[in-house]
XYZ file of C-alpha atoms in Angstrom:
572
model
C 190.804 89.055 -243.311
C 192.584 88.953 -246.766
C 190.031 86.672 -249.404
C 192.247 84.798 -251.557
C 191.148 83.608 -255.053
C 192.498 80.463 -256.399
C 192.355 78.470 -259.619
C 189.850 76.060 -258.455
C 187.326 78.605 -256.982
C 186.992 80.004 -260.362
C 186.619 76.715 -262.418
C 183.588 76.105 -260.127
C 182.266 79.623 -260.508
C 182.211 79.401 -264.100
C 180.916 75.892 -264.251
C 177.838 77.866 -261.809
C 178.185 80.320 -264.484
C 177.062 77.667 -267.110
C 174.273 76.021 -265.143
C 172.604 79.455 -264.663
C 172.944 80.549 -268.229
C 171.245 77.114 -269.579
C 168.741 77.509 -267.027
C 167.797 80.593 -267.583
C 167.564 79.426 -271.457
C 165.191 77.041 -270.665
C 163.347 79.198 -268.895
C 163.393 81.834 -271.967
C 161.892 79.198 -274.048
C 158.664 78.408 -271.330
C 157.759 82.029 -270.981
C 157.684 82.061 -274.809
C 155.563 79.076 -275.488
C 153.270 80.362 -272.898
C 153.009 83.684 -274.143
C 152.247 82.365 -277.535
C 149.654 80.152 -276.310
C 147.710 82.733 -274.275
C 147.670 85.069 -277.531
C 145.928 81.691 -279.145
C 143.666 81.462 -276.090
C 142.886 84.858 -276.032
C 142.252 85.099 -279.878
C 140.165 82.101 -279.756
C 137.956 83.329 -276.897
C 137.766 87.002 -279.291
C 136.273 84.768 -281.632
C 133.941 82.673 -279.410
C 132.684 86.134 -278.150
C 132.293 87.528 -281.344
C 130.177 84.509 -282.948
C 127.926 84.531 -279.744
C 127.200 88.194 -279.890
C 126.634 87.950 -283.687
C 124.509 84.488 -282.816
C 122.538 87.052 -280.303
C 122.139 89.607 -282.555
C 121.012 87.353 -285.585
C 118.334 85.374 -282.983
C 117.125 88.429 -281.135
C 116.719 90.484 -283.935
C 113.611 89.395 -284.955
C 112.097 88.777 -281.522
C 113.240 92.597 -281.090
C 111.191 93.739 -283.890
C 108.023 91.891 -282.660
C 108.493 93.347 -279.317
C 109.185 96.824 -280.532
C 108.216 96.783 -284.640
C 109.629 99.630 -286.417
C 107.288 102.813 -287.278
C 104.826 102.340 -289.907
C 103.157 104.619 -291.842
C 100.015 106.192 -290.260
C 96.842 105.332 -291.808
C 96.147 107.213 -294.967
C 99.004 108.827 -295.484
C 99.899 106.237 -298.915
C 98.347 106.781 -302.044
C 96.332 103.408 -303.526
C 93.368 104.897 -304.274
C 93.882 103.784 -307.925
C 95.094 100.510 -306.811
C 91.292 100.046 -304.783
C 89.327 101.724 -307.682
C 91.049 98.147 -309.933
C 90.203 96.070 -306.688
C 86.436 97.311 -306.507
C 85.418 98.139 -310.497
C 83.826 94.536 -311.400
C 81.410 95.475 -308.390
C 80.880 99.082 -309.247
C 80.283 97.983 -312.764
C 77.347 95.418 -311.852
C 76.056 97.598 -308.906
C 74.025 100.530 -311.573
C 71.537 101.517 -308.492
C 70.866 105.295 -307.660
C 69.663 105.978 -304.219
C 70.959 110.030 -304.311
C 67.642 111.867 -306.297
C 69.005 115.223 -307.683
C 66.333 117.926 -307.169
C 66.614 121.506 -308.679
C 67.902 124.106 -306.143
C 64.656 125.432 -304.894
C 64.248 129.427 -304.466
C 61.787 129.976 -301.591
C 59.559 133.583 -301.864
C 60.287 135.321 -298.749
C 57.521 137.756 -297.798
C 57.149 140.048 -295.466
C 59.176 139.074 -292.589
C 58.452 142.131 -290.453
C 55.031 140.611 -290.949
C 55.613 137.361 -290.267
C 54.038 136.566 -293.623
C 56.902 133.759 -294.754
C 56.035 131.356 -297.308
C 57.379 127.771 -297.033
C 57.552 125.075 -299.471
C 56.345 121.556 -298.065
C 59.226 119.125 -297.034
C 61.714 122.597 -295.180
C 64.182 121.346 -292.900
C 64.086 121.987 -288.832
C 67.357 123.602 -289.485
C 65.593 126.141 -291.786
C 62.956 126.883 -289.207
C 65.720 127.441 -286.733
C 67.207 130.093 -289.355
C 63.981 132.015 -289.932
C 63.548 131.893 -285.689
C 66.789 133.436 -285.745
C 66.386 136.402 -288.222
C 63.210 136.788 -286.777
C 64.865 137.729 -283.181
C 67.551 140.784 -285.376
C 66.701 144.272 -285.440
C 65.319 145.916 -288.353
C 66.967 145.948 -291.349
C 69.177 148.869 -291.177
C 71.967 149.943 -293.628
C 70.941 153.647 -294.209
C 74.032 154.543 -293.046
C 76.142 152.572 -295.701
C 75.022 155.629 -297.856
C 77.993 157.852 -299.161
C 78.543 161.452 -297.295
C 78.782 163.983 -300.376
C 81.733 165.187 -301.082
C 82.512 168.492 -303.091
C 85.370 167.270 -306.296
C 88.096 169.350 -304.790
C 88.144 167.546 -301.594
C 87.505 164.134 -302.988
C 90.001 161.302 -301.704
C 90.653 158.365 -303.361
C 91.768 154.678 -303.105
C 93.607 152.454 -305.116
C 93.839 148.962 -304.991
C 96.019 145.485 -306.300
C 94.060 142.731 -306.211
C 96.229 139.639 -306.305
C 95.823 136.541 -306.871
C 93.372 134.097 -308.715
C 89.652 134.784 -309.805
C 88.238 135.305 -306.103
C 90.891 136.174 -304.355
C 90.692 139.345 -306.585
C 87.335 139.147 -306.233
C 87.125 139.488 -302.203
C 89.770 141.908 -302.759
C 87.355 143.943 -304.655
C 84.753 143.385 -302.260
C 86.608 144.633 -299.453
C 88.259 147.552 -301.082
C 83.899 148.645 -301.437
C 83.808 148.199 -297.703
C 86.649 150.056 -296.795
C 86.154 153.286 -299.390
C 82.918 153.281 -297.819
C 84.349 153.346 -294.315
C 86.774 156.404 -295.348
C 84.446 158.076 -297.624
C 86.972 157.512 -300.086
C 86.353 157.597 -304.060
C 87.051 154.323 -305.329
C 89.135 153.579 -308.959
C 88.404 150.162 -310.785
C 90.669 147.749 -309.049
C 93.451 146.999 -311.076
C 94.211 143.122 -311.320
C 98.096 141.701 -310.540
C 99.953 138.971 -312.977
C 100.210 135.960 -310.580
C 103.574 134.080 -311.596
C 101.673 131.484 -311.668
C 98.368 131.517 -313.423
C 100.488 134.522 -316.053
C 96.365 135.997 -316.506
C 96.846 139.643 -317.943
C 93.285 140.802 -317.618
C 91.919 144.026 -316.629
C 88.469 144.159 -314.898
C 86.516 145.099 -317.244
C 87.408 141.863 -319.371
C 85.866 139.841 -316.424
C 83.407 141.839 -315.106
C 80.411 144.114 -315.957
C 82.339 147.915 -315.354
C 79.434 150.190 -316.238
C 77.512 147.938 -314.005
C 79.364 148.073 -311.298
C 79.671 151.321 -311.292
C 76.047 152.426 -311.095
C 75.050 149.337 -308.969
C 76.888 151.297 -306.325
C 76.725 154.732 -306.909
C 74.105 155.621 -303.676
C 77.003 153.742 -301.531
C 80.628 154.370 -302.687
C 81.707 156.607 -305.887
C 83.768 154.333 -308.278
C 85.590 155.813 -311.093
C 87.681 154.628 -314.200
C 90.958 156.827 -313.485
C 92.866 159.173 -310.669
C 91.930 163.033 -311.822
C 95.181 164.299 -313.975
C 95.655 166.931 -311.290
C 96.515 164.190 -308.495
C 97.856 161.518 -311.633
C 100.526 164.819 -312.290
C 101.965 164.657 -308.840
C 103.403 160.939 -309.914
C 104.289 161.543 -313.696
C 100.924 160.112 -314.511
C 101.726 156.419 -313.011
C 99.584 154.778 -310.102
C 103.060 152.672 -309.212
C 104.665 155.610 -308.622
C 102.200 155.983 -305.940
C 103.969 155.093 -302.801
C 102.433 151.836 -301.076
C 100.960 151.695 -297.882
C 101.291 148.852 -295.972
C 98.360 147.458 -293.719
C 98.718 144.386 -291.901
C 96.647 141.520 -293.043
C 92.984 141.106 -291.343
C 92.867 144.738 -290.468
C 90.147 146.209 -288.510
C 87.520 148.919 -289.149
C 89.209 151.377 -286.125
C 92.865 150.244 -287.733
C 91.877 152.267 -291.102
C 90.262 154.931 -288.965
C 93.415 155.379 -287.126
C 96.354 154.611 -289.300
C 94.996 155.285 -293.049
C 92.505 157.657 -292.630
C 94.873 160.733 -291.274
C 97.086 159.815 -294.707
C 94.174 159.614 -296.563
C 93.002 163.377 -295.802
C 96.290 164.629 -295.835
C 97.514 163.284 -299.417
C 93.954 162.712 -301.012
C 94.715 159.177 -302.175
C 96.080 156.021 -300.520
C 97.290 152.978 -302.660
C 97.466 149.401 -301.034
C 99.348 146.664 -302.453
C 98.403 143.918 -302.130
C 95.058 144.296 -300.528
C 93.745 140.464 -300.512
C 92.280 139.953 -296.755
C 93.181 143.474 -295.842
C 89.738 143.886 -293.624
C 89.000 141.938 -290.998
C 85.840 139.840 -290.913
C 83.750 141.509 -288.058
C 83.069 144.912 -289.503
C 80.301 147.504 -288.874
C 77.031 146.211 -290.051
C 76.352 149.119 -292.627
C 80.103 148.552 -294.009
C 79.641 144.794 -294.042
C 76.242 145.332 -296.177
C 78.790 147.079 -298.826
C 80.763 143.719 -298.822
C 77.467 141.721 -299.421
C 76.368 144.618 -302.286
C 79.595 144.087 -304.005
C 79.746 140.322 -303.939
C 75.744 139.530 -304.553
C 74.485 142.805 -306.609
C 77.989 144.772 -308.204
C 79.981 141.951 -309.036
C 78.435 140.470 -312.187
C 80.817 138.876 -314.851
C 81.112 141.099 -318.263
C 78.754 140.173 -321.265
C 81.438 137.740 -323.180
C 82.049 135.458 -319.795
C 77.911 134.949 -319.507
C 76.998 134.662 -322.798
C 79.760 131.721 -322.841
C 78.595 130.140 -319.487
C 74.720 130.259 -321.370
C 75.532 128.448 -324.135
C 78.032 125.691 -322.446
C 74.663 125.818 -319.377
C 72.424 124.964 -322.514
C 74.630 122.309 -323.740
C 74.986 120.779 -320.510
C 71.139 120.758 -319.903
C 70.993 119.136 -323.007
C 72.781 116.464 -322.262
C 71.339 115.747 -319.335
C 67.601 115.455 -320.902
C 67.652 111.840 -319.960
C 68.103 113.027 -316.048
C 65.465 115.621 -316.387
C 67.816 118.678 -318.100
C 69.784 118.034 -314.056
C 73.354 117.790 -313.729
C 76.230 117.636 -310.898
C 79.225 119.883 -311.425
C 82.363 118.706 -309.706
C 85.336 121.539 -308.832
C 88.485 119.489 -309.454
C 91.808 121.279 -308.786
C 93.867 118.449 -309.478
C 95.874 121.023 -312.339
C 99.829 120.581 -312.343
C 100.533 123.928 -310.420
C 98.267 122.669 -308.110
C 99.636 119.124 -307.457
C 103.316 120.484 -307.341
C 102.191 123.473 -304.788
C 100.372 120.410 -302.382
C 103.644 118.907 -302.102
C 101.822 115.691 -302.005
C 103.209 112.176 -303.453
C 100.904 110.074 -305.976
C 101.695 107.234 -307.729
C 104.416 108.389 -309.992
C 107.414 108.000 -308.181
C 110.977 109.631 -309.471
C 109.096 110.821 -312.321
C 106.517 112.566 -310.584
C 108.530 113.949 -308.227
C 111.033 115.218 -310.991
C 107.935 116.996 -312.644
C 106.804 118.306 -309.345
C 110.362 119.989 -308.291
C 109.835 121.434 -311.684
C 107.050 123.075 -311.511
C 107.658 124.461 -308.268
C 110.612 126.260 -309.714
C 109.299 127.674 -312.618
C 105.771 128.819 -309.654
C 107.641 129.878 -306.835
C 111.377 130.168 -307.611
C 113.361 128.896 -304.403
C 110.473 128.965 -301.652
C 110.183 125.130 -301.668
C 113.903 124.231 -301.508
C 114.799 126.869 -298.119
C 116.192 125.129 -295.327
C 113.590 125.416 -292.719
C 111.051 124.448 -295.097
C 110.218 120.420 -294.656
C 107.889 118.507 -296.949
C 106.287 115.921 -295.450
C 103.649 114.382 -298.116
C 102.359 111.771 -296.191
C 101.564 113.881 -292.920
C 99.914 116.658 -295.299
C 97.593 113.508 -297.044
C 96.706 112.219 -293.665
C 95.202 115.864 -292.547
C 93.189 116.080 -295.843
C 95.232 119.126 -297.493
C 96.158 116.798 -300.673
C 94.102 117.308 -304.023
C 91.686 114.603 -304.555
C 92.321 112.734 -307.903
C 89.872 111.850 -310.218
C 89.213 108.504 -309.360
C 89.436 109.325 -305.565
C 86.029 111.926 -306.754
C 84.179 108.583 -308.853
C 84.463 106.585 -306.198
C 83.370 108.790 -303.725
C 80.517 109.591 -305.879
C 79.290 106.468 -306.775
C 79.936 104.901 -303.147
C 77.795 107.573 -302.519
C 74.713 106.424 -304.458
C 75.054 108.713 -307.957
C 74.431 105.947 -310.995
C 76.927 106.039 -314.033
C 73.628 107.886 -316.007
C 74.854 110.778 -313.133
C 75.664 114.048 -315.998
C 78.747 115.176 -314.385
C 79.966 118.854 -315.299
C 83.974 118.545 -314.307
C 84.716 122.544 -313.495
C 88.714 122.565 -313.566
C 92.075 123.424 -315.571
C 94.489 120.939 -317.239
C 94.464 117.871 -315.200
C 97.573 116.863 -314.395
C 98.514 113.724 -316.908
C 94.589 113.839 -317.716
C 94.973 110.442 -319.592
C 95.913 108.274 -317.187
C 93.946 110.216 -314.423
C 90.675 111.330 -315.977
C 90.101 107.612 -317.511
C 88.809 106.156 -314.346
C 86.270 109.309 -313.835
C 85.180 108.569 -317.385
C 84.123 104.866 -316.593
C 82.440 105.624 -313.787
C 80.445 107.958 -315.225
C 80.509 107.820 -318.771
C 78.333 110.942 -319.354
C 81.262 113.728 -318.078
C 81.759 116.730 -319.702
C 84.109 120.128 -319.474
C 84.132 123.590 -320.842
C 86.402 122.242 -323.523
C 84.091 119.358 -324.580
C 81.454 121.033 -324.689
C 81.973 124.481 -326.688
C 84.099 124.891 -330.233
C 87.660 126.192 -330.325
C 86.103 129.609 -331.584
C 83.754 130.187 -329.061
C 86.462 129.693 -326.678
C 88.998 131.453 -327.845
C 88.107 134.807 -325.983
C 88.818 132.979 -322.753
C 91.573 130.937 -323.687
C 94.768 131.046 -321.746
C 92.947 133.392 -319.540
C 92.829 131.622 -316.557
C 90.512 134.057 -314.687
C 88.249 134.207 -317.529
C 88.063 130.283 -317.956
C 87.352 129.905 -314.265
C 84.860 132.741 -314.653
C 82.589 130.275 -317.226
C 82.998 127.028 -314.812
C 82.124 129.561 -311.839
C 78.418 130.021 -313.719
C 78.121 126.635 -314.697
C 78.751 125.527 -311.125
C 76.108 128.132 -310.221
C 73.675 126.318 -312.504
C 74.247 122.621 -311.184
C 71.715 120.867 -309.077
C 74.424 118.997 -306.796
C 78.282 121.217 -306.415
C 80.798 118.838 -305.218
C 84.082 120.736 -303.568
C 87.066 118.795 -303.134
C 89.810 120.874 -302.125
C 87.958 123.994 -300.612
C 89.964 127.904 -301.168
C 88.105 130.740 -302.774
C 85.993 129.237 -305.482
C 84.267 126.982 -303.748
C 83.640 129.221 -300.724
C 82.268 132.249 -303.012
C 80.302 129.752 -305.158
C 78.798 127.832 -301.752
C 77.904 131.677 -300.108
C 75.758 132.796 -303.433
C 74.173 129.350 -304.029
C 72.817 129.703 -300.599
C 72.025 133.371 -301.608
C 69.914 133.146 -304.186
C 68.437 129.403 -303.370
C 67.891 130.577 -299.691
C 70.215 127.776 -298.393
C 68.272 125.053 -300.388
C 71.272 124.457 -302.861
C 72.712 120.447 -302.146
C 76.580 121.051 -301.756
C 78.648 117.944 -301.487
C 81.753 118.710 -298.796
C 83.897 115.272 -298.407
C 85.624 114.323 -294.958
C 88.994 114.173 -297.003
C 90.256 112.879 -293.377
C 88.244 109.697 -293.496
C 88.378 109.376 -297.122
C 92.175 108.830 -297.417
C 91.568 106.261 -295.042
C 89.129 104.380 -296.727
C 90.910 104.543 -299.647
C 94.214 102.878 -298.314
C 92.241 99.811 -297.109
C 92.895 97.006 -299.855
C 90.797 94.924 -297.870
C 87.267 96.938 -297.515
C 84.244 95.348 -300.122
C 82.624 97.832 -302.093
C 79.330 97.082 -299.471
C 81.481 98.381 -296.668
C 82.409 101.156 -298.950
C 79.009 102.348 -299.946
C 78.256 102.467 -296.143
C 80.826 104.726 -294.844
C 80.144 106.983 -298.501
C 76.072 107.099 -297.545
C 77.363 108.045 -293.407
C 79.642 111.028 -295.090
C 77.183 112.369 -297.353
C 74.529 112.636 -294.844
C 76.668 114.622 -292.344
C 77.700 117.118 -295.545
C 73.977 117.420 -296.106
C 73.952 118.426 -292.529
C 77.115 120.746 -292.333
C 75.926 122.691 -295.429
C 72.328 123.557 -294.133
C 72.952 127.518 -294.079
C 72.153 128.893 -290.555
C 73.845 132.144 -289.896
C 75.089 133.425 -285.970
C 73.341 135.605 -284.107
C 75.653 137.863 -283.013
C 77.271 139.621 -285.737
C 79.565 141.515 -283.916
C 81.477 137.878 -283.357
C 81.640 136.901 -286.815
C 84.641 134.418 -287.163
C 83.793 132.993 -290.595
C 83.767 134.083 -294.285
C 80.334 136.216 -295.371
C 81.954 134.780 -298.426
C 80.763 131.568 -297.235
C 77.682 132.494 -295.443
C 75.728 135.653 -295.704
C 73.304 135.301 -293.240
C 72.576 137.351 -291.370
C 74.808 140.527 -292.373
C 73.465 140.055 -296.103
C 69.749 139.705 -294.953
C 68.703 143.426 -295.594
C 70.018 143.021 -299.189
C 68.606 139.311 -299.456
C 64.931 141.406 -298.800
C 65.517 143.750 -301.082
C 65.157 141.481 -303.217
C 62.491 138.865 -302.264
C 60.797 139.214 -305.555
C 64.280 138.339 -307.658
C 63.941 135.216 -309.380
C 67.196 132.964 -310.480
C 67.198 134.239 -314.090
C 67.783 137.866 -312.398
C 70.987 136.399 -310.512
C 72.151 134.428 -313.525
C 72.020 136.931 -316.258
């Protein structure tokens, strides 16, 4: 069927036309509002979610931090110790009392002990009697064996040694090297001393010890001489560095040098190790640990210069101590710059301090503190007692401890470290303090100045002398100086050793009285009375410690020897 189109169908198609076209524009214009309101709505919820999460955040914050509080610093681990010392000095200064009485070391006259014939002076200590039980139950003294095998000159060996270090690390270097030339059979040559980058001390042996001394002190045990024979010297264009090193792991043991440097030894007639500090282990055969304690408590004696130095600074000291009976307490400090900036630990100094400290650690040890996998973490190292006491941290300990400001203090150290603003709390305390440098003229010390071996030679004697030592940092000074006081005063020599652990502690608390203070002081120096009664192990084949440190019982057959020695003898 044909569709026909006419005039009028159109008209009414366009007029439909019209009607959609203005609909449809009205519609345009709804869906446009609406959009533009829902971006409105939808902004205005954005910010209604936005200032409740920020009103959440800004309310539960702080109930967040009560419930779970941020880290905070463990006990200790701050430095305020000059902040308490401010807090407690108008109580310190009106509290004068002494309850500490310093007695003379007393040197006991052991008789014959294969006898039983012992005599005791009145007041000995159970721990004492618990010693002599001991030594009692050992074998006879035996150390024949020690005794050097003859050797014809042409088939002499010898060893050479670098000690390195400071004053006693050289020094158990030397001790050792004794032990282990007497092990090989070996001739020994005079050690010869390494320049530490540090303490920059050029001297030889001789300048700090006795040589001609040592020498014959010896001479039944091991052969020492001055030089290598210019027949062996020849073979390396007359230079010991030339010498090719050998290299022995650290803490080496007797059958390690009978194995490994013994064979080289006989085949090239002299073996040079460098370095040699604690290049023998500490469990030894007893006749080559008895050279070890004949090195360190016969040989080893300081030359003529050092000891006639330490006797008149000793006399001085005495002197001004008359009003305290001629008795004095000498205090090893190391609270030196090298020493602060090698701790790593933080004081009260801030960016200039720690400026200073980066300093000095470059100039020391070049790059070593600033590798990558090397983390410094001041606070942690305080809180486990590694950190150099200060010189107020010692007065306070001291006088919490019962020692009166009359106390004559002997202060055995370097430089301090910014000694006017440190030392000047030390000095109230206990007005009559003294050094090496107070004490003697700028000409009498001027053969040990910038000599740091030879200055720390002197405060070694003078230490020796004291009626009370105080350690506060412990290392090789202290732990040689402890091990002959108990020598030569048969373990009757007061040593004060602080629980740095507790005492960093204490010394945060801005809250404690001076009462409370005295009481924890009186608590630690009791248990150091009781930790540095000397009684030596049984069993000396499990020797973990330093003989340094205590000599009993490997150093008994020498400590006999000798029963008849009186202090002057050691001393002189």
């Amino acid at each position: 069927m044909a569709l026909t189109y006419t005039t009028e169908s159109a008209a009414t198609g366009s007029r439909c036309r019209r009607r959609l076209h203005l609909h449809c524009k009205h519609r345009q214009k709804g869906v446009v509002c609406f959009f533009y309101a829902g971006i409105f709505y939808k902004r205005y919820l954005l910010f209604l979610t936005i200032l409740y999460i920020t009103g959440l955040i800004t309310c539960a914050g702080p109930l967040l931090t009560l419930l779970h509080p941020p880290p905070q610093p463990p006990p200790g681990s701050l430095y305020r110790s000059q902040e308490l010392f401010l807090k407690l000095w108008p109580e310190i200064q009106s509290d004068n009392s002494s309850t500490v009485e310093v007695e003379a070391p007393r040197f006991l006259e052991f008789g014959n002990i294969l006898g039983n014939v012992i005599n005791f002076e009145v007041g000995i200590c159970e721990d004492v009697i618990d010693l002599l039980r001991k030594l009692k139950e050992q074998k006879l003294c035996q150390n024949a064996n020690a005794h050097q095998q003859p050797v014809p000159p042409r088939l002499q060996r010898y060893l050479v040694i670098e000690a390195n270090g400071g004053l006693n690390q050289q020094r158990s270097s030397i001790c050792n090297a004794v032990a282990v030339a007497g092990l090989l059979n070996a001739t020994l040559v005079i050690p010869h001393f390494d320049v530490h980058n540090v303490w920059k001390d050029p001297s030889t042996f001789a300048d700090i010890y006795d040589e001609d001394h040592f020498i014959s002190s010896l001479k039944d045990y091991v052969t020492v001489v001055h030089h290598l024979p210019d027949e062996l010297m020849e073979n390396y264009n007359f230079s010991i560095s030339a010498i090719p090193s050998m290299r022995v792991s650290a803490w080496a043991s007797a059958r390690y040098y009978m194995d490994e440097v013994y064979p080289v030894l006989q085949e090239t007639r002299v073996v040079r190790i460098s370095p040699f500090a604690n290049r023998l282990a500490t469990s030894i055969p007893p006749h080559i640990q008895y050279l070890r304690c004949l090195a360190n408590y016969k040989s080893l004696r300081f030359s003529s210069t050092i000891m006639n130095l330490a006797k008149v600074i000793g006399n001085r000291m005495t002197d001004k101590s008359s009003s305290f009976g001629g008795k004095y307490v000498a205090v090893h400090l190391r609270f030196e710059e090298d020493m602060v900036a090698f701790s790593c630990c933080e004081y009260d100094e801030g960016e200039t301090e720690k400026s200073e400290m980066d300093a000095a650690r470059k100039r020391g040890w070049g790059k070593k503190f600033t590798l990558k996998n090397r983390v410094s973490e001041p606070g942690l190292i305080r809180v486990n007692g590694k950190c150099p006491m200060t010189p107020v941290e010692v007065g306070l300990m001291l006088r919490g401890m019962g020692f009166s400001n009359n106390t004559p203090i002997y202060l055995a150290s370097g430089r301090i470290y910014k000694e006017d603003r440190y030392l000047e709390p030390l000095r109230k305390m206990f007005p009559l303090l003294e050094t090496k440098w107070s004490l003697a003229t700028a000409d009498e010390l001027a053969s040990v100045k910038g000599y740091s071996s030879r200055l720390a030679a002197v405060d070694y004697m003078l230490c020796l002398y004291s009626e009370v030592f105080v350690t506060t940092q412990g290392g090789n000074f202290p732990h040689f100086l402890m091990g002959q006081r108990r020598f030569i005063y048969n373990g009757h020599a007061k040593t004060i050793i602080p629980d740095k652990t507790k005492l960093v502690v204490l010394m945060q608390n801005m809250t404690t009285s001076w009462d409370s203070f005295k009481d924890e002081m009186e608590t630690m120096l009791a248990e150091s009375d009781r930790r540095s009664i000397m009684v030596p192990r049984v069993k000396k084949s499990t020797r973990k410690g330093s003989i340094y440190l205590n000599p009993l019982p490997e150093c008994r057959c020498l400590w006999e020897s000798q029963n008849s020695t009186t202090i002057s003898d050691f001393l002189l």
